[in-house]
mmCIF file of C-alpha atoms and ligand atoms in Angstrom:
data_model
loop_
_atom_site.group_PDB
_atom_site.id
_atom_site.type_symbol
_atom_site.label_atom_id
_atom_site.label_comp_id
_atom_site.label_asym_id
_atom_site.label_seq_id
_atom_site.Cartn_x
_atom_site.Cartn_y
_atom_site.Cartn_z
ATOM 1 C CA UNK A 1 91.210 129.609 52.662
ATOM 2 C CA UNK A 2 89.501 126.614 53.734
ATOM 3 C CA UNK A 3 92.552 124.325 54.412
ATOM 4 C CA UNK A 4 93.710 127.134 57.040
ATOM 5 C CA UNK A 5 90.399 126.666 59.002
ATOM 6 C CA UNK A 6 91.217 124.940 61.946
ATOM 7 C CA UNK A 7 88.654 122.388 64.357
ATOM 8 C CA UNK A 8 88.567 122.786 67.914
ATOM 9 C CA UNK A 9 90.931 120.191 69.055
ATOM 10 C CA UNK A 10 92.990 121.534 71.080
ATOM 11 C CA UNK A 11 94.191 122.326 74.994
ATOM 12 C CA UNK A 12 95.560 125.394 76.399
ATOM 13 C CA UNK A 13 97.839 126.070 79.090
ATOM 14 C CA UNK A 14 99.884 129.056 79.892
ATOM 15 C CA UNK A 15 102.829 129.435 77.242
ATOM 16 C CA UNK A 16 105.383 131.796 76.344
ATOM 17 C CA UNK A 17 106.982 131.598 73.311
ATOM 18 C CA UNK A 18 110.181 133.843 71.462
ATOM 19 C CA UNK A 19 110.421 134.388 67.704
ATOM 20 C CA UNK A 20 112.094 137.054 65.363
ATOM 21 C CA UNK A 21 111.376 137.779 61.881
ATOM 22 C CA UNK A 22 113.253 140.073 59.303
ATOM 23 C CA UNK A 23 111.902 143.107 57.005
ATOM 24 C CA UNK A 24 111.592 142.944 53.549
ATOM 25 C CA UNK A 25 111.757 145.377 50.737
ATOM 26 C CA UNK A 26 110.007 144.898 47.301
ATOM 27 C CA UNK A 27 110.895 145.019 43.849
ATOM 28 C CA UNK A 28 107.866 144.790 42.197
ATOM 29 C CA UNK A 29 105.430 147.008 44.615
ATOM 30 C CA UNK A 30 102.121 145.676 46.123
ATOM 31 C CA UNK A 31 99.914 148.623 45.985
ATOM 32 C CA UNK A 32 96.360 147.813 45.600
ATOM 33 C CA UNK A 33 94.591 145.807 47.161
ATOM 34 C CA UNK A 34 90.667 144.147 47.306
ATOM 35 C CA UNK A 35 88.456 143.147 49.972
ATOM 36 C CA UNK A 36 90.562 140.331 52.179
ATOM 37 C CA UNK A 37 93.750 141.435 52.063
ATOM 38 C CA UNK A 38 93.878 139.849 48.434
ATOM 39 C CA UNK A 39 96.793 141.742 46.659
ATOM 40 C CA UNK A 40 95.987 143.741 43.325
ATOM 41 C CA UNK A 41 98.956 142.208 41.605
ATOM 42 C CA UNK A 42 102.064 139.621 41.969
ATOM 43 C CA UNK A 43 105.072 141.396 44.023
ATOM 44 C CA UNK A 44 108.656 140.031 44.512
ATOM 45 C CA UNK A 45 110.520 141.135 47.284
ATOM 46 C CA UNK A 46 114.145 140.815 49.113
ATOM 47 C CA UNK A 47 114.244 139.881 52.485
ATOM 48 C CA UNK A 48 116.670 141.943 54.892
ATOM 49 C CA UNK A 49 119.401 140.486 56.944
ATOM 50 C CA UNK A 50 119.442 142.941 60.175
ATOM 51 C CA UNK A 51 116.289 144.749 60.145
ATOM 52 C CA UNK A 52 114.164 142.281 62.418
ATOM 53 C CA UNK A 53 111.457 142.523 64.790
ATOM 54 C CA UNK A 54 111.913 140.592 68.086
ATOM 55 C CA UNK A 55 108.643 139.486 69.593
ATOM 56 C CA UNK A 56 108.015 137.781 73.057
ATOM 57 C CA UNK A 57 104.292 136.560 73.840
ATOM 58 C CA UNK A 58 103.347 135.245 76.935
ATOM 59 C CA UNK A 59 99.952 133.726 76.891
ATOM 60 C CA UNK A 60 98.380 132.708 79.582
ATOM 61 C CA UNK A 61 95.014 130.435 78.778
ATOM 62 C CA UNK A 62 91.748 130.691 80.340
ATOM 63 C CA UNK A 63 91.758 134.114 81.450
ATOM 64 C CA UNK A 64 89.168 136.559 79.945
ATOM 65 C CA UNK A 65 90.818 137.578 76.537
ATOM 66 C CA UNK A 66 92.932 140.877 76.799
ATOM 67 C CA UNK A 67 96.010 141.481 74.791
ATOM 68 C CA UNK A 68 98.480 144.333 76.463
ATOM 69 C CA UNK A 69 101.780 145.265 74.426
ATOM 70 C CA UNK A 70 105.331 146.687 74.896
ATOM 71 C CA UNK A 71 107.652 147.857 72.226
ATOM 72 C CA UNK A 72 110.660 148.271 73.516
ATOM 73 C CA UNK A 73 109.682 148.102 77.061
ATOM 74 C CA UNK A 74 107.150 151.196 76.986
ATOM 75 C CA UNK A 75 103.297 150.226 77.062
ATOM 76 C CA UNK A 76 101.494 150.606 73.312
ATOM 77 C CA UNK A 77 97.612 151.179 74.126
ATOM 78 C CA UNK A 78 96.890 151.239 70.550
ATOM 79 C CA UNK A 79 99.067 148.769 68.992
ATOM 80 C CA UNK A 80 97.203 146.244 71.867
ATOM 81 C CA UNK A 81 93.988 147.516 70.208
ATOM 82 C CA UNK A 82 95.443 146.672 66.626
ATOM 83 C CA UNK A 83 96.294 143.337 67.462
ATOM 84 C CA UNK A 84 93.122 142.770 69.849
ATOM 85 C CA UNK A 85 91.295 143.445 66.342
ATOM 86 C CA UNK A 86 93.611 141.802 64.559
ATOM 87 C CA UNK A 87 92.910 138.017 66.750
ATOM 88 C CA UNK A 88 89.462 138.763 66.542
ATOM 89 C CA UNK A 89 89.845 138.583 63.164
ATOM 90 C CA UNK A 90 91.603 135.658 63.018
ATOM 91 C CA UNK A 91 89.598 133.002 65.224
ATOM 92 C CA UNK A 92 88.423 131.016 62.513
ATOM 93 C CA UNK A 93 91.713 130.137 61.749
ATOM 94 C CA UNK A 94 92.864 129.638 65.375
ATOM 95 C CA UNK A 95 89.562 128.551 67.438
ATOM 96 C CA UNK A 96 91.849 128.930 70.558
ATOM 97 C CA UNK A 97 92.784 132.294 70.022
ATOM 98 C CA UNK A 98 91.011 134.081 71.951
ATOM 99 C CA UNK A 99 90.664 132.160 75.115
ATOM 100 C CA UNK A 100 93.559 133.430 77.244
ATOM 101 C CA UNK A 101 95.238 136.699 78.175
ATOM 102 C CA UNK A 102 98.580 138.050 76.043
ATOM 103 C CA UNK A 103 101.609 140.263 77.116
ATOM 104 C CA UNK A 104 103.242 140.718 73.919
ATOM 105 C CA UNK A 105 107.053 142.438 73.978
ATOM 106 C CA UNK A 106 108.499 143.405 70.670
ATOM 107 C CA UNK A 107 111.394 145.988 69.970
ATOM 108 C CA UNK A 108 112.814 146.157 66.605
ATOM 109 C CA UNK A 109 116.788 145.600 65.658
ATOM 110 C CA UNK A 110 116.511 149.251 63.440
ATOM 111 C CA UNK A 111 115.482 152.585 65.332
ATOM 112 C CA UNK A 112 111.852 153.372 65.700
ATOM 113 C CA UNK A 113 111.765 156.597 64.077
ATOM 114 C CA UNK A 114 113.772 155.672 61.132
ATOM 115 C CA UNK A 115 110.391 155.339 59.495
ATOM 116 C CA UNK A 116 111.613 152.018 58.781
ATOM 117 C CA UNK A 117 108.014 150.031 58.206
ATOM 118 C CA UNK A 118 108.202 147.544 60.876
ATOM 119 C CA UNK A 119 104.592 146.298 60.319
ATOM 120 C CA UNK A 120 106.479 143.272 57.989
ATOM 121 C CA UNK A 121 108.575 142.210 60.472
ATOM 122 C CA UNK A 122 106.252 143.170 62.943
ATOM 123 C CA UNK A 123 103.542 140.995 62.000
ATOM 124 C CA UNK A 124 105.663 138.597 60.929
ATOM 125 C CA UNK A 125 107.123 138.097 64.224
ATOM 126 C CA UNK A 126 103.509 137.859 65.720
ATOM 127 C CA UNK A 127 102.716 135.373 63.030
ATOM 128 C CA UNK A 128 105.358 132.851 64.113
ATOM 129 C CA UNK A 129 104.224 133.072 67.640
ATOM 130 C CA UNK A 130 100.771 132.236 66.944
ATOM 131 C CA UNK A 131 101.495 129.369 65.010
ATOM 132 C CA UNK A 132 104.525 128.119 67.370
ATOM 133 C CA UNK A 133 101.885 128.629 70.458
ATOM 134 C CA UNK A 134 99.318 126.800 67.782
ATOM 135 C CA UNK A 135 102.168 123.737 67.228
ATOM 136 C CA UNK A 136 101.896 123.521 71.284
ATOM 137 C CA UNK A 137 97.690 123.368 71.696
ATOM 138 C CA UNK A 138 96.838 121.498 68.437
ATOM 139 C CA UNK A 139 99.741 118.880 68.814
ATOM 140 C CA UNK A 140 100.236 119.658 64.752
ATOM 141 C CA UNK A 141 103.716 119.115 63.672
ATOM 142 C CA UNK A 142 104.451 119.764 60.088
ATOM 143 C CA UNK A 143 106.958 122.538 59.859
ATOM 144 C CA UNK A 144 106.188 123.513 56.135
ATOM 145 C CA UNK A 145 102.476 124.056 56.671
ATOM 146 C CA UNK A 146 103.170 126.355 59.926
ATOM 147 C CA UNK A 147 105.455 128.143 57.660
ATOM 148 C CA UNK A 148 102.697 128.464 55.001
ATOM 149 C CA UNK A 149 100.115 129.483 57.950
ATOM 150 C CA UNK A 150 102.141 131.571 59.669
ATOM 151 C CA UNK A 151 102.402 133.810 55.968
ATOM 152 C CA UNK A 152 98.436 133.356 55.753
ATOM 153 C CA UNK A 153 98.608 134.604 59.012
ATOM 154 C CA UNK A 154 100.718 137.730 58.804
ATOM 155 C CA UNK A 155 98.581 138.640 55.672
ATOM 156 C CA UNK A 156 96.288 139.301 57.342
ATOM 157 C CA UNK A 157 97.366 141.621 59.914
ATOM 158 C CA UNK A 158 99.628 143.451 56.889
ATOM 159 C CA UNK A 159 99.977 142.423 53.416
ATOM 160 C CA UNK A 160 103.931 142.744 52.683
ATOM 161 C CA UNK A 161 104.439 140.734 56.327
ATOM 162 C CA UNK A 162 103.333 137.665 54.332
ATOM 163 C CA UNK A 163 106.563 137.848 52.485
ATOM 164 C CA UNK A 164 108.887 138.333 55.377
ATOM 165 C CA UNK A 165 108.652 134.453 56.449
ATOM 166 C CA UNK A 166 110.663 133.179 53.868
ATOM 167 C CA UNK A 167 114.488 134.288 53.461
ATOM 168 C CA UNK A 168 115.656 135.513 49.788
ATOM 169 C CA UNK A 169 113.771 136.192 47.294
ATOM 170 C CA UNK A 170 109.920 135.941 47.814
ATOM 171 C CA UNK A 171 106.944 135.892 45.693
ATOM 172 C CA UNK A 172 102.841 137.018 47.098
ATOM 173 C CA UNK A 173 100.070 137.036 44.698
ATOM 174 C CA UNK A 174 99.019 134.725 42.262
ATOM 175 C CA UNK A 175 101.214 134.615 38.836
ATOM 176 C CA UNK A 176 101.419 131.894 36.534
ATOM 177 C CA UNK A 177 105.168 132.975 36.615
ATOM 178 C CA UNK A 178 105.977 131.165 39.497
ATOM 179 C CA UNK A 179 104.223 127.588 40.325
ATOM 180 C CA UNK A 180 102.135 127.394 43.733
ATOM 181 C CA UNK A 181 102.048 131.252 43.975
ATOM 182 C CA UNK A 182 99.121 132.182 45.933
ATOM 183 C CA UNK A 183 97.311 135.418 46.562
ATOM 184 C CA UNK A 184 96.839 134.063 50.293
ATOM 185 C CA UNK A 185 100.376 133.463 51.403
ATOM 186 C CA UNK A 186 103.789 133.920 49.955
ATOM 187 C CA UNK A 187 106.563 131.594 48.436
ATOM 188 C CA UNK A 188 109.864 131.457 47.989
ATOM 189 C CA UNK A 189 111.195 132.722 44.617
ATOM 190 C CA UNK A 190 113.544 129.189 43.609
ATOM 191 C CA UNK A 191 116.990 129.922 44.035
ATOM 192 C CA UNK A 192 118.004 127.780 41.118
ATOM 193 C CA UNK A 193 116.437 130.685 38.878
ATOM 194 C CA UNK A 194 118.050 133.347 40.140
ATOM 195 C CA UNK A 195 121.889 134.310 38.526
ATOM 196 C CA UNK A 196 124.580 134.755 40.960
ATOM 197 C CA UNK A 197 125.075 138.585 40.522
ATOM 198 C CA UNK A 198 121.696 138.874 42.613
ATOM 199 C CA UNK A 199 122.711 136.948 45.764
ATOM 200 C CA UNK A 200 124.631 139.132 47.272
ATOM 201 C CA UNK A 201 123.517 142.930 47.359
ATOM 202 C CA UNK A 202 123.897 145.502 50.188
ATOM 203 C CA UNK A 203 120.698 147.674 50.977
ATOM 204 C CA UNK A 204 121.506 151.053 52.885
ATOM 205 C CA UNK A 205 118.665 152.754 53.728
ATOM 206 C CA UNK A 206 119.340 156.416 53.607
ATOM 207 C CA UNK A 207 117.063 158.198 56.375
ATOM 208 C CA UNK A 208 116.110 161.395 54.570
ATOM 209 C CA UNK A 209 113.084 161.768 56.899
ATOM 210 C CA UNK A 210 112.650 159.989 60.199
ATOM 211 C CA UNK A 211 109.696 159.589 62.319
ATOM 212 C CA UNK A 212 105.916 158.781 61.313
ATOM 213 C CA UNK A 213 105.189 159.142 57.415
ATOM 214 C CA UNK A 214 102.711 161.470 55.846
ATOM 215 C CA UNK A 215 100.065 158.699 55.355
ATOM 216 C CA UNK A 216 99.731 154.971 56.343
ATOM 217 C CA UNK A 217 99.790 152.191 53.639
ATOM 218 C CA UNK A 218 96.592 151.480 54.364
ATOM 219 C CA UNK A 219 95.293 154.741 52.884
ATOM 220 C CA UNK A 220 97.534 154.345 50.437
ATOM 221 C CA UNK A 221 96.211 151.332 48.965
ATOM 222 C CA UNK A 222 92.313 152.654 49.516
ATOM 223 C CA UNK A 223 93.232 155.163 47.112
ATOM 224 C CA UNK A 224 93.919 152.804 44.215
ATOM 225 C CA UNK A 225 90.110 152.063 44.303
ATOM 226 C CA UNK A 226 89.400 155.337 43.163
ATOM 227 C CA UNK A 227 93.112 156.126 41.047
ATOM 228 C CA UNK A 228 91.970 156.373 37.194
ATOM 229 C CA UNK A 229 94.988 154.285 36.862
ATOM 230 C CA UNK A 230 95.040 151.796 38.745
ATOM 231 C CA UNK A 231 93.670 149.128 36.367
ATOM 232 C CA UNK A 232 96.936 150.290 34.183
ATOM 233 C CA UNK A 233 99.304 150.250 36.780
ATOM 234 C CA UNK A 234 97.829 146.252 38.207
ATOM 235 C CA UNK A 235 98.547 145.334 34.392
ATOM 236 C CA UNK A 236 101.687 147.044 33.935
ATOM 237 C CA UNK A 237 102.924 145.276 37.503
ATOM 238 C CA UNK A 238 102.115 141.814 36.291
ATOM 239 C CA UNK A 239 104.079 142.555 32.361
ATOM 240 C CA UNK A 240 106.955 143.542 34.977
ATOM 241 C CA UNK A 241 106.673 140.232 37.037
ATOM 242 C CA UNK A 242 107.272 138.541 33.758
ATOM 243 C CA UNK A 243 110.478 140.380 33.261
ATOM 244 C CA UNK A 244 111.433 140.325 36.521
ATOM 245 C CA UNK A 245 111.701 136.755 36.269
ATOM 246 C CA UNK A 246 113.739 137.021 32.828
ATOM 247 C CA UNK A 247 116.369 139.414 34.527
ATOM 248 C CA UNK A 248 116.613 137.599 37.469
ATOM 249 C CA UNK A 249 117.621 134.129 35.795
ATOM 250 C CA UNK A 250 119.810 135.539 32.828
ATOM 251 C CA UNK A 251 121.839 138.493 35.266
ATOM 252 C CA UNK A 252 121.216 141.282 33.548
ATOM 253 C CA UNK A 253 121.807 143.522 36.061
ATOM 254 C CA UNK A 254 121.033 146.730 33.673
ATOM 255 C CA UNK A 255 117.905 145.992 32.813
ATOM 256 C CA UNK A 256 117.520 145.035 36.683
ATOM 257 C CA UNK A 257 118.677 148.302 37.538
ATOM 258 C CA UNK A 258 115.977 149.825 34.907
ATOM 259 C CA UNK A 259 112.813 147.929 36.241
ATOM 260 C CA UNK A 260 113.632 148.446 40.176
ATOM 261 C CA UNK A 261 114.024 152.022 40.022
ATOM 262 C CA UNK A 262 110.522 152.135 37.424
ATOM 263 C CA UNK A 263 108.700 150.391 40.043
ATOM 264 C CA UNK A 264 109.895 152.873 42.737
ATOM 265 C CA UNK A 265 108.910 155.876 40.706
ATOM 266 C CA UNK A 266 105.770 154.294 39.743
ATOM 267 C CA UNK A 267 104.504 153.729 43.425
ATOM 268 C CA UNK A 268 105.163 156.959 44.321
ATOM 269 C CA UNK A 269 103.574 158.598 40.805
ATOM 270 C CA UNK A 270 100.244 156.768 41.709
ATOM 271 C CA UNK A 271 99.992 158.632 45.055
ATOM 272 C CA UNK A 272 100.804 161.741 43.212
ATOM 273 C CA UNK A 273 97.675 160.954 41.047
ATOM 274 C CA UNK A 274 95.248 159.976 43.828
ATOM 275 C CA UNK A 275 92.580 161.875 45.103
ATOM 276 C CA UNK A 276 93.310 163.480 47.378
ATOM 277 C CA UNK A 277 97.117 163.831 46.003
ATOM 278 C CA UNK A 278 100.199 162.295 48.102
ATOM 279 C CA UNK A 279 103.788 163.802 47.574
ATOM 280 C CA UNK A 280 105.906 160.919 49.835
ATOM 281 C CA UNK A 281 109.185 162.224 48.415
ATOM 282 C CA UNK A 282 111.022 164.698 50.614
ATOM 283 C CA UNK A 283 113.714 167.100 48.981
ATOM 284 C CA UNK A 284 116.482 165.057 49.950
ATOM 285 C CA UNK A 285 115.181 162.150 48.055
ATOM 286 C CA UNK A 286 114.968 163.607 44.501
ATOM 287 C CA UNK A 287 118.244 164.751 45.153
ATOM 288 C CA UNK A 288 120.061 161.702 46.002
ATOM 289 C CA UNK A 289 117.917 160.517 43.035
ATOM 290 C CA UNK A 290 119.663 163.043 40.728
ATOM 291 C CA UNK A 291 122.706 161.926 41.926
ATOM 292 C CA UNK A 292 122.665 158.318 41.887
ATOM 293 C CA UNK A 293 121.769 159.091 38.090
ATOM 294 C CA UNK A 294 124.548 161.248 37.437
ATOM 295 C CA UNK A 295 127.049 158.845 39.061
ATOM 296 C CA UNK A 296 125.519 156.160 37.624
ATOM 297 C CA UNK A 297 126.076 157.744 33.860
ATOM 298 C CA UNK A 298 129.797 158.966 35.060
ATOM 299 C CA UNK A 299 131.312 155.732 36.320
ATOM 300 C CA UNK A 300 128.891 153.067 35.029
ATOM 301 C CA UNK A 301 129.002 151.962 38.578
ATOM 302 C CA UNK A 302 125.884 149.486 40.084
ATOM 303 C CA UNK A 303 124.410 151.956 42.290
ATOM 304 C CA UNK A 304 120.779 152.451 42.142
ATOM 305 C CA UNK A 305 117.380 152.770 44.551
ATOM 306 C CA UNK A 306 114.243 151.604 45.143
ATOM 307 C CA UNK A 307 111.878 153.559 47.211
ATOM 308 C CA UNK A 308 108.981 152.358 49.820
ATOM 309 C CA UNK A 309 105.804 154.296 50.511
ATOM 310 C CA UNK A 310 108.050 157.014 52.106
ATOM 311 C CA UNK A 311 110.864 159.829 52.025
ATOM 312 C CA UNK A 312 113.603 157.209 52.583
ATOM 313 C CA UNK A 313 116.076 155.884 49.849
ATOM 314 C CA UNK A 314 116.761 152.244 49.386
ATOM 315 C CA UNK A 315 120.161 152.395 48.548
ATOM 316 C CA UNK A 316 121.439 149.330 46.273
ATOM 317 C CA UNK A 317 124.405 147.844 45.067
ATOM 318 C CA UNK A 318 126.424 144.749 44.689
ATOM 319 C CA UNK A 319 127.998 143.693 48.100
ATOM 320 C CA UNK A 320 131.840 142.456 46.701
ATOM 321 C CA UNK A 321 135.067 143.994 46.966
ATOM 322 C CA UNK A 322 134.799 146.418 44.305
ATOM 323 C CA UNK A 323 132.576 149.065 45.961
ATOM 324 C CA UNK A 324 134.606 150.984 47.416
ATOM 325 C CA UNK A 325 133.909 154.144 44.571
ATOM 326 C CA UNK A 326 130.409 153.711 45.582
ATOM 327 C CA UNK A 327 130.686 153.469 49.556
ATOM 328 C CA UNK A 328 133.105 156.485 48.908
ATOM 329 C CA UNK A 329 130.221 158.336 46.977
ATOM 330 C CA UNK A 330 127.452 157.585 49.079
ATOM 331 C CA UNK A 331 129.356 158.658 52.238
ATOM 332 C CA UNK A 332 130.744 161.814 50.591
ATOM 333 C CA UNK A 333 127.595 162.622 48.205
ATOM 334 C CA UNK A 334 124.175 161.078 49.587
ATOM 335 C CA UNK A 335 124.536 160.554 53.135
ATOM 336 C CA UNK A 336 124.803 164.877 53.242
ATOM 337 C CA UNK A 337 121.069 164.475 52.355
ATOM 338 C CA UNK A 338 119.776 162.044 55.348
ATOM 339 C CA UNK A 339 117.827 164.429 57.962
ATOM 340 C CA UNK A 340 119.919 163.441 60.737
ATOM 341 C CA UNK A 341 123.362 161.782 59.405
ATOM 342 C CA UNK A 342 121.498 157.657 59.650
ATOM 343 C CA UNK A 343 121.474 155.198 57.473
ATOM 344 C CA UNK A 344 120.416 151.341 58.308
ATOM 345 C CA UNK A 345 123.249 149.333 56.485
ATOM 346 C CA UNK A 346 121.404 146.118 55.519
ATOM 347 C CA UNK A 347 122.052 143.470 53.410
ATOM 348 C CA UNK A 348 120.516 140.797 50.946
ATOM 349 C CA UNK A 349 122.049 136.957 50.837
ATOM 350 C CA UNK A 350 120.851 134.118 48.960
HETATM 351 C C1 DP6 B 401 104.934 150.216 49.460
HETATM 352 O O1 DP6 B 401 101.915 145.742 53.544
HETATM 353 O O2 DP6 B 401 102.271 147.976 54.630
HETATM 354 O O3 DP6 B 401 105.797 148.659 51.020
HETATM 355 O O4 DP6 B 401 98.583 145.439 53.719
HETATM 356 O O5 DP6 B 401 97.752 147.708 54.311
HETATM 357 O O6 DP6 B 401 99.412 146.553 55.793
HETATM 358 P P1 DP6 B 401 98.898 146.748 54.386
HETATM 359 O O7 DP6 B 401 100.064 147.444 53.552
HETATM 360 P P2 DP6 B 401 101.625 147.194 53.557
HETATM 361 O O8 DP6 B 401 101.997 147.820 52.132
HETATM 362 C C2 DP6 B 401 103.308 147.805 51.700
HETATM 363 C C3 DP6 B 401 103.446 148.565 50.477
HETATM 364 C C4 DP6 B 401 104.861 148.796 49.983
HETATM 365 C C5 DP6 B 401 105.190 147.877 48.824
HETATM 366 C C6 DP6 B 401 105.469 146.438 49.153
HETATM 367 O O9 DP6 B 401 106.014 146.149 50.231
HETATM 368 O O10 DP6 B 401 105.191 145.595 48.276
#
C-alpha cells in the first residue's frame, strides 16, 4: 500500500475533468471479504462493452471541502455523503483531496432500475477522475501506474470496481495463478492465454426484477464472517481459479459452461446459508434456469448463465453467426420471464 502513498507536492487549481468506465461481470465470484477491502479469494471477471458509467467532476480548489452529486441530472444527497466518506478515506493516497469543492455528474449508459450494479462502473468512473485530476496537480505522468492507482483507488470505494479499469478479462486478488496479481488492485488476465472461443461472447442480461435488490453487497459479504462455510467456499474459489485458467487457455467451452454456472449457484447458496438467510433468486430466475438446462440438453447449444448478487440472469453465449436457435429461444422462451419485457444486450470482446 505504501507505493500508493502520495507526498504533498502538488498545486491545485479549479479543474474539470470527463471519464467513462464500463461494468464488469465475474466468473469466479468475490464474496468475502476482510478488513481493507482485501478480497477473501482470487476472482476473474469479463468486462462489458455498453454498460458504462459516465462521470463529470468539476473541482474547484481551495474552497472548503463539499462534494454535491447528480445522477442523471437529479441531485443524490446520499450518494454525495458516500463519496464525501469515501475521499475522506482516501487522503493518504491523494493529500490534495480534500482541499477543494466537487460537483460530480454521472448517469449510467443501462437504466437505473435495471438493478444493474453500477457501483463497478460507478466507482470506476470516479476512480479515473481522481487520478486524471491527480496527473494535473502532481505533474506525474506515467500512464500504467495511474491505471494501477486508479484500480487501488476504485477498491476502495467498491471491491469489483477495481476490475472494471482494465478491458477483457481481469484478475483481483492475489493467486499464484497469474504473475503480479495483487489483492490491492486488479490485472489484466494475458490475452495470449486465453483460446479464441472466449473472445467473443454476448451477455444479455435478462431483467427478471428491476429496481433496488433485497440486500446490498456489502451485507452480503459481512455475512461470510459468520457463514459456517465460508472457509470452504474461499478454498473451493481458489481450486476453481486454477481451472479457470486451464479452461480458458485449452477452449473447453463445456467444462467452461460447468464452472460459470457452479460459481453462480454457489454465490447465491451461501446467502441461502447465512444468518440471517438471503433468497436473491426471484421465480423467474429458476425458471429461465430450468430452461436454459433443458435447451441446453435438447440442442447441445452454448447457452448458459451466470448470476450476480441479484434476481437478474446473465445470459451467455457465443457472439458468431450461428445463434440464431438461441436468440430465437431466448426471445420466445426466457425473455416471457423478465418483470417488465428488458433485457441489457451486452457484449464481451477481447
Ligand atoms: C456478487 O464489489 O459490489 O458482484 O466491495 O462491498 O462494494 P463491495 O462489493 P461489490 O461485490 C460484488 C459481488 C459480486 C461478485 C463479483 O463481482 O465478483
Amino acid at each position: 500500500m505504501k507505493n500508493f502513498t502520495a507526498n504533498s507536492d502538488f498545486t491545485i487549481s479549479d479543474q474539470s475533468v470527463f471519464e467513462t468506465c464500463p461494468s464488469n461481470i465475474a466468473l469466479i465470484k468475490y464474496w468475502g471479504k476482510f478488513v481493507g477491502q482485501i478480497p477473501a479469494n482470487p476472482s476473474i471477471s469479463f468486462t462489458l462493452n455498453h454498460c458504462k458509467t459516465n462521470t463529470s467532476v468539476d473541482f474547484f480548489g481551495n474552497e472548503n471541502f463539499s462534494v454535491q452529486t447528480f445522477l442523471s441530472g437529479n441531485e443524490e444527497k446520499k450518494f454525495s455523503e458516500k463519496i464525501e466518506k469515501y475521499f475522506r478515506n482516501i487522503e493518504i493516497y491523494l493529500p490534495w483531496i480534500l482541499k477543494g469543492k466537487y460537483v460530480i455528474r454521472t448517469e449510467n449508459t443501462f437504466p437505473h432500475s435495471s438493478g444493474i450494479a453500477s457501483s463497478a462502473s460507478g466507482f470506476g468512473a470516479i476512480a479515473k477522475c481522481l487520478m486524471s485530476l491527480d496527473k494535473i496537480f502532481s505533474g506525474k505522468t506515467d500512464e500504467d501506474f495511474k491505471l494501477k492507482k486508479a484500480s487501488f483507488l476504485a477498491r476502495l470505494g467498491s471491491g469489483s470496481a477495481c476490475r472494471s479499469l482494465y478491458g477483457g478479462l481481469v484478475v483481483w486478488g492475489e493467486t499464484p495463478e497469474v504473475k503480479g496479481s495483487s489483492d490491492l488492485f486488479a490485472v489484466k488476465f494475458p490475452d495470449d492465454e486465453i483460446h479464441p472461443v472466449f473472445k467473443n461472447f454476448n451477455d444479455w442480461i435478462l431483467l427478471i426484477h428491476e429496481g433496488e435488490k433485497s440486500v446490498s453487497s456489502t451485507i452480503g459479504h459481512a455475512l461470510m464472517n459468520t457463514n459456517p462455510y465460508a472457509e470452504r467456499r474461499f478454498q473451493e474459489a481458489r481450486e476453481n481459479f486454477a481451472l479457470m485458467k486451464k479452461i480458458l487457455k485449452t477452449g473447453d467451452l463445456q467444462n467452461f459452461i460447468k464452472l460459470t454456472e457452479h460459481e453462480a449457484l454457489t454465490l447465491h447458496a451461501m446467502m441461502m446459508m447465512s444468518d440471517p438467510a438471503f433468497i436473491l433468486m426471484k421465480s423467474g430466475t429458476l425458471e429461465v434456469i430450468r430452461k436454459i438446462w433443458n435447451f441446453r440438453q435438447e440442442t447441445d447449444l452454448p447457452l448458459f448463465f451466470t448470476l450476480d448478487a441479484g434476481a437478474n440472469v446473465h445470459l451467455l453465449f457465443p457472439n458468431n453467426n450461428e445463434n440464431q436457435k438461441i436468440i430465437n429461444f431466448i426471445r420466445s422462451e426466457l425473455i416471457p420471464h423478465t418483470q417488465n419485457g428488458n433485457v441489457v444486450k451486452d457484449l464481451i470482446s477481447i
